[in-house]
Each structure stands twice: as structure tokens, then as C-alpha cells.
PDB file of C-alpha atoms in Angstrom:
ATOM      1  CA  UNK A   1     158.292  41.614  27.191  1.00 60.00           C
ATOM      2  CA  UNK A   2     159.215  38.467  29.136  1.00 68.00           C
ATOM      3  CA  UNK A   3     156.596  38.219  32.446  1.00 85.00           C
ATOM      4  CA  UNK A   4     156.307  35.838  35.387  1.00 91.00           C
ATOM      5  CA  UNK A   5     153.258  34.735  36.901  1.00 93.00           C
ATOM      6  CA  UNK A   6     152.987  32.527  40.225  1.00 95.00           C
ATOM      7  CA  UNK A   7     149.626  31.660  40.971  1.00 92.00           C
ATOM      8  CA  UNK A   8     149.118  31.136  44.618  1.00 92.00           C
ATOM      9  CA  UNK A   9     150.838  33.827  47.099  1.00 93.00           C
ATOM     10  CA  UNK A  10     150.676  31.103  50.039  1.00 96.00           C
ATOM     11  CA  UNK A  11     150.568  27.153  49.927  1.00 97.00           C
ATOM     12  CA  UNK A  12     150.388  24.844  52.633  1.00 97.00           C
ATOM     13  CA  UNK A  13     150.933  21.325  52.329  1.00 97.00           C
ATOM     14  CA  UNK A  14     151.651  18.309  55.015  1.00 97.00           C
ATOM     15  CA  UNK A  15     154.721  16.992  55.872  1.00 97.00           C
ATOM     16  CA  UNK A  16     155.321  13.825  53.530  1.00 97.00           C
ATOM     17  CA  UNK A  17     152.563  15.163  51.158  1.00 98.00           C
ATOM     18  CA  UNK A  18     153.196  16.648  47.348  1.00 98.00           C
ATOM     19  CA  UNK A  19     154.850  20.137  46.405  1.00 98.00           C
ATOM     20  CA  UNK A  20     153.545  21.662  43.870  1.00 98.00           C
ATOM     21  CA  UNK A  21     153.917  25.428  42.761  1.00 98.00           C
ATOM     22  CA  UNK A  22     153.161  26.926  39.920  1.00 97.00           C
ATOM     23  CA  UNK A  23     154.634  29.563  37.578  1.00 96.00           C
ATOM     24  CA  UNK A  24     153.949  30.702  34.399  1.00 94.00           C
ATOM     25  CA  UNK A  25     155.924  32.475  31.670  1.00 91.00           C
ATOM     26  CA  UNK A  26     154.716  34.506  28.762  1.00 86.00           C
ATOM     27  CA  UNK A  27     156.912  34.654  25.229  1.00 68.00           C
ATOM     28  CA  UNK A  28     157.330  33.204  22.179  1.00 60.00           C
ATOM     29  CA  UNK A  29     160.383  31.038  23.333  1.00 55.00           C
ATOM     30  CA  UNK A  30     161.962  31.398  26.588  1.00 62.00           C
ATOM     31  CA  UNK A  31     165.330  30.207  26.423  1.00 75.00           C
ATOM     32  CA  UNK A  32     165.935  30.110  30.426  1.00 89.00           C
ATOM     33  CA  UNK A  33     163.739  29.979  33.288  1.00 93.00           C
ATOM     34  CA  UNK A  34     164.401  29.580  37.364  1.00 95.00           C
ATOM     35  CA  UNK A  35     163.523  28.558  40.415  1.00 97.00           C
ATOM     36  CA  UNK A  36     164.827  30.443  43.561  1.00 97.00           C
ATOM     37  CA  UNK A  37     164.711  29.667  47.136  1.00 97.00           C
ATOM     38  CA  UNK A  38     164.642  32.275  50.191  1.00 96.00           C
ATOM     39  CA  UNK A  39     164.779  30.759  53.799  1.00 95.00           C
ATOM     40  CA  UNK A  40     163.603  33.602  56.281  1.00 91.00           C
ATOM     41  CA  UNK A  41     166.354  36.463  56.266  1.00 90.00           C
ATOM     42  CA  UNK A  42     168.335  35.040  53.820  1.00 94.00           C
ATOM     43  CA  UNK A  43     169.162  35.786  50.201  1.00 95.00           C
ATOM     44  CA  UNK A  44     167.971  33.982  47.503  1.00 96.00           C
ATOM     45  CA  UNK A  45     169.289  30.354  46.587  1.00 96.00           C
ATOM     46  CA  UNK A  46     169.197  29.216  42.610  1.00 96.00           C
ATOM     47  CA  UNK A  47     167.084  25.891  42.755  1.00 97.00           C
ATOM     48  CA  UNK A  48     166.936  25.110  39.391  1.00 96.00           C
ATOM     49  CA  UNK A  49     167.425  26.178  36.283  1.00 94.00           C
ATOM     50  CA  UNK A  50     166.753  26.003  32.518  1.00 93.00           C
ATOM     51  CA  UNK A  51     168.527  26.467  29.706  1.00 89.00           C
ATOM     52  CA  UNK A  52     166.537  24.533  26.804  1.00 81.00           C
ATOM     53  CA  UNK A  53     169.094  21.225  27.495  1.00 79.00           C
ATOM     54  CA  UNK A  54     166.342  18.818  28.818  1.00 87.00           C
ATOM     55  CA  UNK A  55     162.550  19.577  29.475  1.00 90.00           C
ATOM     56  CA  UNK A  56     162.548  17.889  32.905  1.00 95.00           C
ATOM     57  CA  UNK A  57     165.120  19.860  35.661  1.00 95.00           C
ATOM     58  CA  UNK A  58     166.301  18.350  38.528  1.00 96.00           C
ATOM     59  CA  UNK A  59     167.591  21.090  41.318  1.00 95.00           C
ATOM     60  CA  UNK A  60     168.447  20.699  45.101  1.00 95.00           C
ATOM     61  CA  UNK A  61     167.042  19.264  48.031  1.00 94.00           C
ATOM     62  CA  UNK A  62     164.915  16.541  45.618  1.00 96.00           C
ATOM     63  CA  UNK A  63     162.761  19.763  43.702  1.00 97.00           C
ATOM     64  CA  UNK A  64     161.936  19.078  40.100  1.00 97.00           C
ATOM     65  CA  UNK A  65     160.417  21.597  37.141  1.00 97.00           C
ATOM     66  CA  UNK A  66     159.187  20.789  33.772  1.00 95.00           C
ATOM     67  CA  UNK A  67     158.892  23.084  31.516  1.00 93.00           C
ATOM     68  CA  UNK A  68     156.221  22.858  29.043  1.00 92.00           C
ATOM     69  CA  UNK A  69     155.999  24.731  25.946  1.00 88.00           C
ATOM     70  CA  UNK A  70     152.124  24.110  25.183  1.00 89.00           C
ATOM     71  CA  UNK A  71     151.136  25.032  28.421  1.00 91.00           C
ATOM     72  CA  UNK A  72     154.322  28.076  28.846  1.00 91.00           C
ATOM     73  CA  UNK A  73     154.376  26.458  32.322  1.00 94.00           C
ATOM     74  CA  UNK A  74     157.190  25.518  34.351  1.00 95.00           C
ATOM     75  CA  UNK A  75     155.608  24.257  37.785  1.00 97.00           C
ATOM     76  CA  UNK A  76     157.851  23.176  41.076  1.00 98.00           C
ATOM     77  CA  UNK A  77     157.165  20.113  42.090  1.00 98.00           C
ATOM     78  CA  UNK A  78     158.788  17.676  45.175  1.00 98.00           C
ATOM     79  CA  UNK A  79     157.553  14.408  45.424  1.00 97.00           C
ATOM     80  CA  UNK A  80     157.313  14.483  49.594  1.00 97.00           C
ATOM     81  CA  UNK A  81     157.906  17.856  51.463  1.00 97.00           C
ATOM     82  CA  UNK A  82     159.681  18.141  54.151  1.00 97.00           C
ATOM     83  CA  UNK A  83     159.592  20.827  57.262  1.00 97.00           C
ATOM     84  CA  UNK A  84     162.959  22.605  56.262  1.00 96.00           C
ATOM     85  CA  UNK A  85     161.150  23.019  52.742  1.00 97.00           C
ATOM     86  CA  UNK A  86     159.215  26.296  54.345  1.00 97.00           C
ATOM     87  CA  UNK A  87     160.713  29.306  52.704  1.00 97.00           C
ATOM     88  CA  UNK A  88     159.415  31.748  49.684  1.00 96.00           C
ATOM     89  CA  UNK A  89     160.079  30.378  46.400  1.00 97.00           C
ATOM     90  CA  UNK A  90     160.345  32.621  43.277  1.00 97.00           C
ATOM     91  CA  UNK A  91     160.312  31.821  39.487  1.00 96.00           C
ATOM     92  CA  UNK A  92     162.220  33.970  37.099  1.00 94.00           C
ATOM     93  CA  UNK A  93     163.155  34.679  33.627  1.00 90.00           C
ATOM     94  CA  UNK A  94     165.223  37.028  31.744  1.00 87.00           C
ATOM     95  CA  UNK A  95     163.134  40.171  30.759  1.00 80.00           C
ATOM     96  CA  UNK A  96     163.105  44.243  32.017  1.00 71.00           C
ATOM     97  CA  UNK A  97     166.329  44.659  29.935  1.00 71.00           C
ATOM     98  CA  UNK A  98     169.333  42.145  28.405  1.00 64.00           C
ATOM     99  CA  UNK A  99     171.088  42.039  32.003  1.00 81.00           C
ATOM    100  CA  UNK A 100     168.004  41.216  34.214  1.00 86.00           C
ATOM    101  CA  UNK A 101     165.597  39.070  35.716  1.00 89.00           C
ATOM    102  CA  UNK A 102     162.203  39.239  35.764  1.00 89.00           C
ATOM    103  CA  UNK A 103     161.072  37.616  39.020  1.00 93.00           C
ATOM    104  CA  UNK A 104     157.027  36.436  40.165  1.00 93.00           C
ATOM    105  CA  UNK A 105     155.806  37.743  43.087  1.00 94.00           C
ATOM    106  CA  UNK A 106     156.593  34.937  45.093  1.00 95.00           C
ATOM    107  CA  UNK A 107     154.937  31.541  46.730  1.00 96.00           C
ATOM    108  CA  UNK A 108     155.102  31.159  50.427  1.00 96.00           C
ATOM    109  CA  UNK A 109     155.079  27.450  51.069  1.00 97.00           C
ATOM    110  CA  UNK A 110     154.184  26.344  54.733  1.00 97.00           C
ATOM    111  CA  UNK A 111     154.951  22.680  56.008  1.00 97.00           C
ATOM    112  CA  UNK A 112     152.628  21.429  58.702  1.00 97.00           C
ATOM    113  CA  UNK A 113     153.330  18.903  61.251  1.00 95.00           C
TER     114      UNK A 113
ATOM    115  CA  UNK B   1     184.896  30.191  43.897  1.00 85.00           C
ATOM    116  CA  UNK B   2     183.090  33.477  44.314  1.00 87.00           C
ATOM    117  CA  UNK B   3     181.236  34.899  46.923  1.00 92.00           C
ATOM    118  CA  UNK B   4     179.201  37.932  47.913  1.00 96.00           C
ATOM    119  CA  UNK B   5     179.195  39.659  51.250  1.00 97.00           C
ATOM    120  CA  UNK B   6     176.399  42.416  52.528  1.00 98.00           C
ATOM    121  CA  UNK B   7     177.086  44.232  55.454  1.00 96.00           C
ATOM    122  CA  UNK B   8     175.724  45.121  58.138  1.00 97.00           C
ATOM    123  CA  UNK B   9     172.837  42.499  58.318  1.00 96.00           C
ATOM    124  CA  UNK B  10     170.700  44.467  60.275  1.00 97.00           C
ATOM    125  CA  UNK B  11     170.384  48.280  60.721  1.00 97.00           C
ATOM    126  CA  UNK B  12     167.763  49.778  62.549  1.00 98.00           C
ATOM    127  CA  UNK B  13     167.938  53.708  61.953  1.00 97.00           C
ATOM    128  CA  UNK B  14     165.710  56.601  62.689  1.00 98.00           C
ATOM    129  CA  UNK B  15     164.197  58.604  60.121  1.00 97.00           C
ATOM    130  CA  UNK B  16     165.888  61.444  58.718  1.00 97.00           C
ATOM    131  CA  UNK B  17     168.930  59.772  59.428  1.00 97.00           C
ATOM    132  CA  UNK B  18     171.932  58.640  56.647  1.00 97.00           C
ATOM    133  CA  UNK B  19     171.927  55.535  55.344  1.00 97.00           C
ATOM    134  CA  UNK B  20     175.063  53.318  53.979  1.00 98.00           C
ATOM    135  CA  UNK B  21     174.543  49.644  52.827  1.00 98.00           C
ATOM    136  CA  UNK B  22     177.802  47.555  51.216  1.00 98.00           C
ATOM    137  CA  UNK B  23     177.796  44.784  49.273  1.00 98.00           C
ATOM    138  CA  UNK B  24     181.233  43.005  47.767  1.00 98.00           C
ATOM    139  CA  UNK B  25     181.559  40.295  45.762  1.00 97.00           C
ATOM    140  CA  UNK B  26     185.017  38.085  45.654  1.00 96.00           C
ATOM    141  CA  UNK B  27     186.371  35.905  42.754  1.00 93.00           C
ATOM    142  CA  UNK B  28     184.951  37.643  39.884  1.00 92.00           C
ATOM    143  CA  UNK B  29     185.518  40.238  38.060  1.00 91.00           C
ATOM    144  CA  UNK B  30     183.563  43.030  35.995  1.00 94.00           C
ATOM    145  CA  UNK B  31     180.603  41.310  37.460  1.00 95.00           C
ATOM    146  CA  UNK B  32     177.088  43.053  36.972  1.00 95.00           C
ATOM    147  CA  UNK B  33     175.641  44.029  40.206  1.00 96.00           C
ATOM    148  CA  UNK B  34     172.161  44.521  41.520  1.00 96.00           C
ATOM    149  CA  UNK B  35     169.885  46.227  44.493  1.00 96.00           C
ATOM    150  CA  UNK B  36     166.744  44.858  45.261  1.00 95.00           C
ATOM    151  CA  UNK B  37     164.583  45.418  48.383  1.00 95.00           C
ATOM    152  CA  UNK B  38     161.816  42.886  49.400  1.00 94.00           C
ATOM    153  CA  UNK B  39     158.781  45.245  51.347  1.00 87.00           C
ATOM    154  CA  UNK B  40     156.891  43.519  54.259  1.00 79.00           C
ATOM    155  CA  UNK B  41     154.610  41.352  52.122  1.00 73.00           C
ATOM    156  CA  UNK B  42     155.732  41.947  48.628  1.00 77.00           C
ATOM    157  CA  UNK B  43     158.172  40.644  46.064  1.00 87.00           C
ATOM    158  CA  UNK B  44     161.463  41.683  44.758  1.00 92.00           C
ATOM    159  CA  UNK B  45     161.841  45.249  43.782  1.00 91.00           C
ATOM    160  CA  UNK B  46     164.962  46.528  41.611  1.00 93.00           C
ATOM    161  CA  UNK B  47     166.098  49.611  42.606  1.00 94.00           C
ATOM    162  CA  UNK B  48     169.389  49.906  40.662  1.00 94.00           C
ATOM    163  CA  UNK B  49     172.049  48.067  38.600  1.00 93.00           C
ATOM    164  CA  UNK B  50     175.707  48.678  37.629  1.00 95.00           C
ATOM    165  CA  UNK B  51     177.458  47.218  34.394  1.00 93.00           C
ATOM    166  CA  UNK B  52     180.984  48.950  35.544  1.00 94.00           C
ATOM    167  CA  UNK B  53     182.521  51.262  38.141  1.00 95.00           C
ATOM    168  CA  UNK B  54     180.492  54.416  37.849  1.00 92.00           C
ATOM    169  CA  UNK B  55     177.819  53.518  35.817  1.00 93.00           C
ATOM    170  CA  UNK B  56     174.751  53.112  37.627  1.00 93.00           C
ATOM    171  CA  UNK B  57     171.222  52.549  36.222  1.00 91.00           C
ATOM    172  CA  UNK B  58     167.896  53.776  38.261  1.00 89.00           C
ATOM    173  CA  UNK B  59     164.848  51.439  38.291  1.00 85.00           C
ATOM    174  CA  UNK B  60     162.357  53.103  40.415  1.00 81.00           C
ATOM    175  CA  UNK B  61     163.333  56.639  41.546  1.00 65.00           C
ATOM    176  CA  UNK B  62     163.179  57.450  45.008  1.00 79.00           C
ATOM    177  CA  UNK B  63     164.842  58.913  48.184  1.00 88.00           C
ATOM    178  CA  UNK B  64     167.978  55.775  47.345  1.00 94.00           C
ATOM    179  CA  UNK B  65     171.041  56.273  45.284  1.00 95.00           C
ATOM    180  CA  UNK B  66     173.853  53.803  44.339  1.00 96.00           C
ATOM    181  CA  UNK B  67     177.344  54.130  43.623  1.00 97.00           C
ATOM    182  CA  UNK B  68     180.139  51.563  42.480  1.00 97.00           C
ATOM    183  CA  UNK B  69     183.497  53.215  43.663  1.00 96.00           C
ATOM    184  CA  UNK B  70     185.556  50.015  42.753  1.00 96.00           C
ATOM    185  CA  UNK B  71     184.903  47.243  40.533  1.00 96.00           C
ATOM    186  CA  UNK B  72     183.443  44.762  43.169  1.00 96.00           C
ATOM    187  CA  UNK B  73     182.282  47.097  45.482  1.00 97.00           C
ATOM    188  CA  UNK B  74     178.243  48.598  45.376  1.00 98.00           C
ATOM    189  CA  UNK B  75     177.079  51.230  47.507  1.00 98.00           C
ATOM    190  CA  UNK B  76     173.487  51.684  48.508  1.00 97.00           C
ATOM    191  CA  UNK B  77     172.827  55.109  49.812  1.00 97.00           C
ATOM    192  CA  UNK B  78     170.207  57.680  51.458  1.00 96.00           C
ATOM    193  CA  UNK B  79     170.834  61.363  52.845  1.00 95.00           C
ATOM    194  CA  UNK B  80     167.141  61.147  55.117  1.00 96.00           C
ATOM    195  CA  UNK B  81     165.529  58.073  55.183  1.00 96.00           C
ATOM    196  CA  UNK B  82     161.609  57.835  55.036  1.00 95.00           C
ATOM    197  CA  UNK B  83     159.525  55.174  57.214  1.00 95.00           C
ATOM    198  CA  UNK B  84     158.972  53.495  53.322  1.00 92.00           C
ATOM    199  CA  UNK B  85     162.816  52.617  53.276  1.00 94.00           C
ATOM    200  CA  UNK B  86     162.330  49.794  55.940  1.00 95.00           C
ATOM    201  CA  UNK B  87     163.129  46.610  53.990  1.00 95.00           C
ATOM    202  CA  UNK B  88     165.296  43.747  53.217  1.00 96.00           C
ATOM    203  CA  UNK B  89     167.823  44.485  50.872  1.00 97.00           C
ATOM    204  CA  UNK B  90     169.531  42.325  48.911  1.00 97.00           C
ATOM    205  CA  UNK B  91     172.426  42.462  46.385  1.00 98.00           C
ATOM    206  CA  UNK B  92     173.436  40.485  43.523  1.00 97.00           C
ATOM    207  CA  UNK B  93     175.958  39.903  40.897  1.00 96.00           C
ATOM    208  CA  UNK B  94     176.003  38.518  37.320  1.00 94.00           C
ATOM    209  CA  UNK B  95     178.764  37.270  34.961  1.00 91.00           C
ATOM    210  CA  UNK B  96     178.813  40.155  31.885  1.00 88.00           C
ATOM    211  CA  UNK B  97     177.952  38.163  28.440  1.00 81.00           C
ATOM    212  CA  UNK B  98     176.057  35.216  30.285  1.00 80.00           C
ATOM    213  CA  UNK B  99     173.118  34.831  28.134  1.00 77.00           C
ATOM    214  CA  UNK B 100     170.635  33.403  30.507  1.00 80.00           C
ATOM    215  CA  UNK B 101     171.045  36.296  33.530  1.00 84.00           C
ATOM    216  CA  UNK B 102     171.554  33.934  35.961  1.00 91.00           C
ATOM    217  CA  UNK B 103     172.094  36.286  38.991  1.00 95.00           C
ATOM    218  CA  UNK B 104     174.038  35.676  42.392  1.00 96.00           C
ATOM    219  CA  UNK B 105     172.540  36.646  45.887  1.00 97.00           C
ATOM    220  CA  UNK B 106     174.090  37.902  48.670  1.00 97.00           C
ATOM    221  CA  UNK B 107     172.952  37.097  52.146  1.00 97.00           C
ATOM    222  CA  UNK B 108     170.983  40.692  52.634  1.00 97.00           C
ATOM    223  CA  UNK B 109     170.583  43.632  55.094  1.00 97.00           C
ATOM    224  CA  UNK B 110     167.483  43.730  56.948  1.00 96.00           C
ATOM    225  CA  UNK B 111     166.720  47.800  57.412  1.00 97.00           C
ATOM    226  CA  UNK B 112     164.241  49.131  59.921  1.00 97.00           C
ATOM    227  CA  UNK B 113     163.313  52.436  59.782  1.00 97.00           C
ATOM    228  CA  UNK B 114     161.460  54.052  63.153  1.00 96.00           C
TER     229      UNK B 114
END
């Protein structure tokens, strides 16, 4: 059965400094994995997304995943955060049955000053 | 385009009381649907799912229920609620026959329970 691991419940990182979180998939071949944002009291907001057309994803608000077979990774990355970038961030990946999603348990990302 | 709507956005109830949480979703149709509830300080929990008016599948059983009266309607439900029922809720929705499960959130209900 498809899983999702997020290593890392919290991550804090300065303002201007690199995003990175990290999620990690296990199966054979994972035809489609996500990123999804949640700002506080909001729903969740798709990211990114792939779907096995190019290894490197680009998504909103200048986030980036690349998925990597070898390592069944497919980290978050953003080259300079920015404050508005605090939120939860969840990876995800079709799995629990052929209509669902199987979400990680989450990364809390904190921007500081 | 489509859209979801969740109402109310907050509910604060007492326990023992009913509970009634809506969720509609505009400019689809036959769409999948989803509950989920986020716990203080945990992740995403599916409580049930709906492929078509009527049918409902149960993911975790407890004191919820669900029912789909009308194709883009979904109805989250308690008779008593219990302390554990405090939440945020969230509802989604999925195009039938999309291969990757790509699922649609609404904006959520945040549910305390005192």
C-alpha cells in the first residue's frame, strides 16, 4: 500500500533563507504525488503536483519538488522564504483505496523575522 | 469553474448536543466527496467518503455519520457530541475516473465542543 512519510513535524527557517521539506513515498512506481498548503483555518491549497510529465515541478508562490525515483523522495524546496510562507504543508499520494489520498502527517514551517 | 462551500465556519456546541455540518460543491457534477477532521496537533483524518447520492463509505467508526441527500450536497452528522468531536473539519471533492485523486478542499468548519 502507497504511504507518506514527512520527516520533521516543525521547521523553522529565516526570512530570505532556504525551504526545504521533506517527504517520502513508498511503492514500486508512484504515478502522482502532491504538495498541499494550509494557512491557519483554512482548507488545503494544491501546491504542486506530479503526474510522471517532468521530474522537476514547479507550483505556486516560487515552491519547487523533485521527485526522485532512487531516493522515492519528493522534497519541497523554495529558494528564499518568505513570512506569508508560514502554514502546514502536507505531501500526498494516492493509496487507502482507488478514490483517495494518502496524506503525511504534516510539516509546520515557521518564518522568523 | 467549480467551487466548494462549508458552512458554518465555526460552531461551538455543548456536549450532548446535535450536530449538522454542510458542505456543497458548484460546477461539477457526480463529484466524489470527502470528510476529514484535523485534531489539535495531528494530521488529516478521513472519516467518510461518498461516490454518489446515498452511498456513503465509513473510515473510522465513531459517534459521526454522513449522508449525501443530493448529488452536490454532503452532510456531516452527530445525535450527542463527545468532547473528542472538537476539530476542524474539512470537505473535499474529486472528479470520478481522474486517475491521480487529485482532491478539492473546501474552506472548513472549525467545531468546538465544551
Amino acid at each position: 500500500a502507497q504511504s507518506v512519510t514527512q520527516l520533521g513535524s516543525h521547521v523553522s527557517v529565516s526570512e530570505g533563507a532556504l525551504v526545504l521539506l521533506r517527504c517520502n513515498y513508498s511503492s514500486s512506481v508512484p504515478p502522482y504525488l502532491f504538495w498541499y498548503v494550509q494557512y491557519p483555518n483554512q482548507g488545503l491549497q494544491l501546491l504542486l503536483k506530479y503526474t510522471s510529465a517532468a521530474t522537476l515541478v514547479k507550483g505556486i508562490n516560487g515552491f519547487e519538488a523533485e521527485f526522485k525515483k532512487s531516493e522515492t523522495s519528493f522534497h519541497l524546496t523554495k529558494p528564499s522564504a518568505h513570512m506569508s510562507d508560514a502554514a502546514e504543508y502536507f505531501c500526498a499520494a494516492p493509496g487507502g483505496s482507488a478514490r483517495q489520498l494518502t496524506f503525511g502527517s504534516g510539516t509546520q514551517l515557521t518564518v522568523l523575522p | 469553474s467549480q467551487t466548494i462551500h462549508q458552512w458554518p465556519a465555526t460552531l461551538v456546541q455543548p456536549v450532548g448536543s446535535p450536530l449538522s455540518l454542510e458542505c456543497t460543491v458548484e460546477g461539477t457534477s457526480n463529484p466524489n466527496l470527502y470528510w476529514y477532521r484535523q485534531a489539535a496537533g495531528r494530521g488529516l483524518q478521513l472519516l467518510f467518503y461518498s461516490v454518489g447520492i446515498g452511498q456513503i463509505s465509513s473510515e473510522v467508526p465513531q459517534n459521526l455519520s454522513a449522508s449525501r441527500p443530493q448529488d452536490r450536497q454532503f452532510i456531516l452528522s452527530s445525535k450527542k457530541l463527545l468532547l473528542s468531536d472538537s476539530g476542524f473539519y474539512l470537505c473535499a471533492w474529486r472528479v470520478p475516473g481522474r486517475a491521480n485523486n487529485e482532491q478539492f478542499f473546501g474552506p472548513g468548519t472549525r467545531l468546538t465542543v465544551l
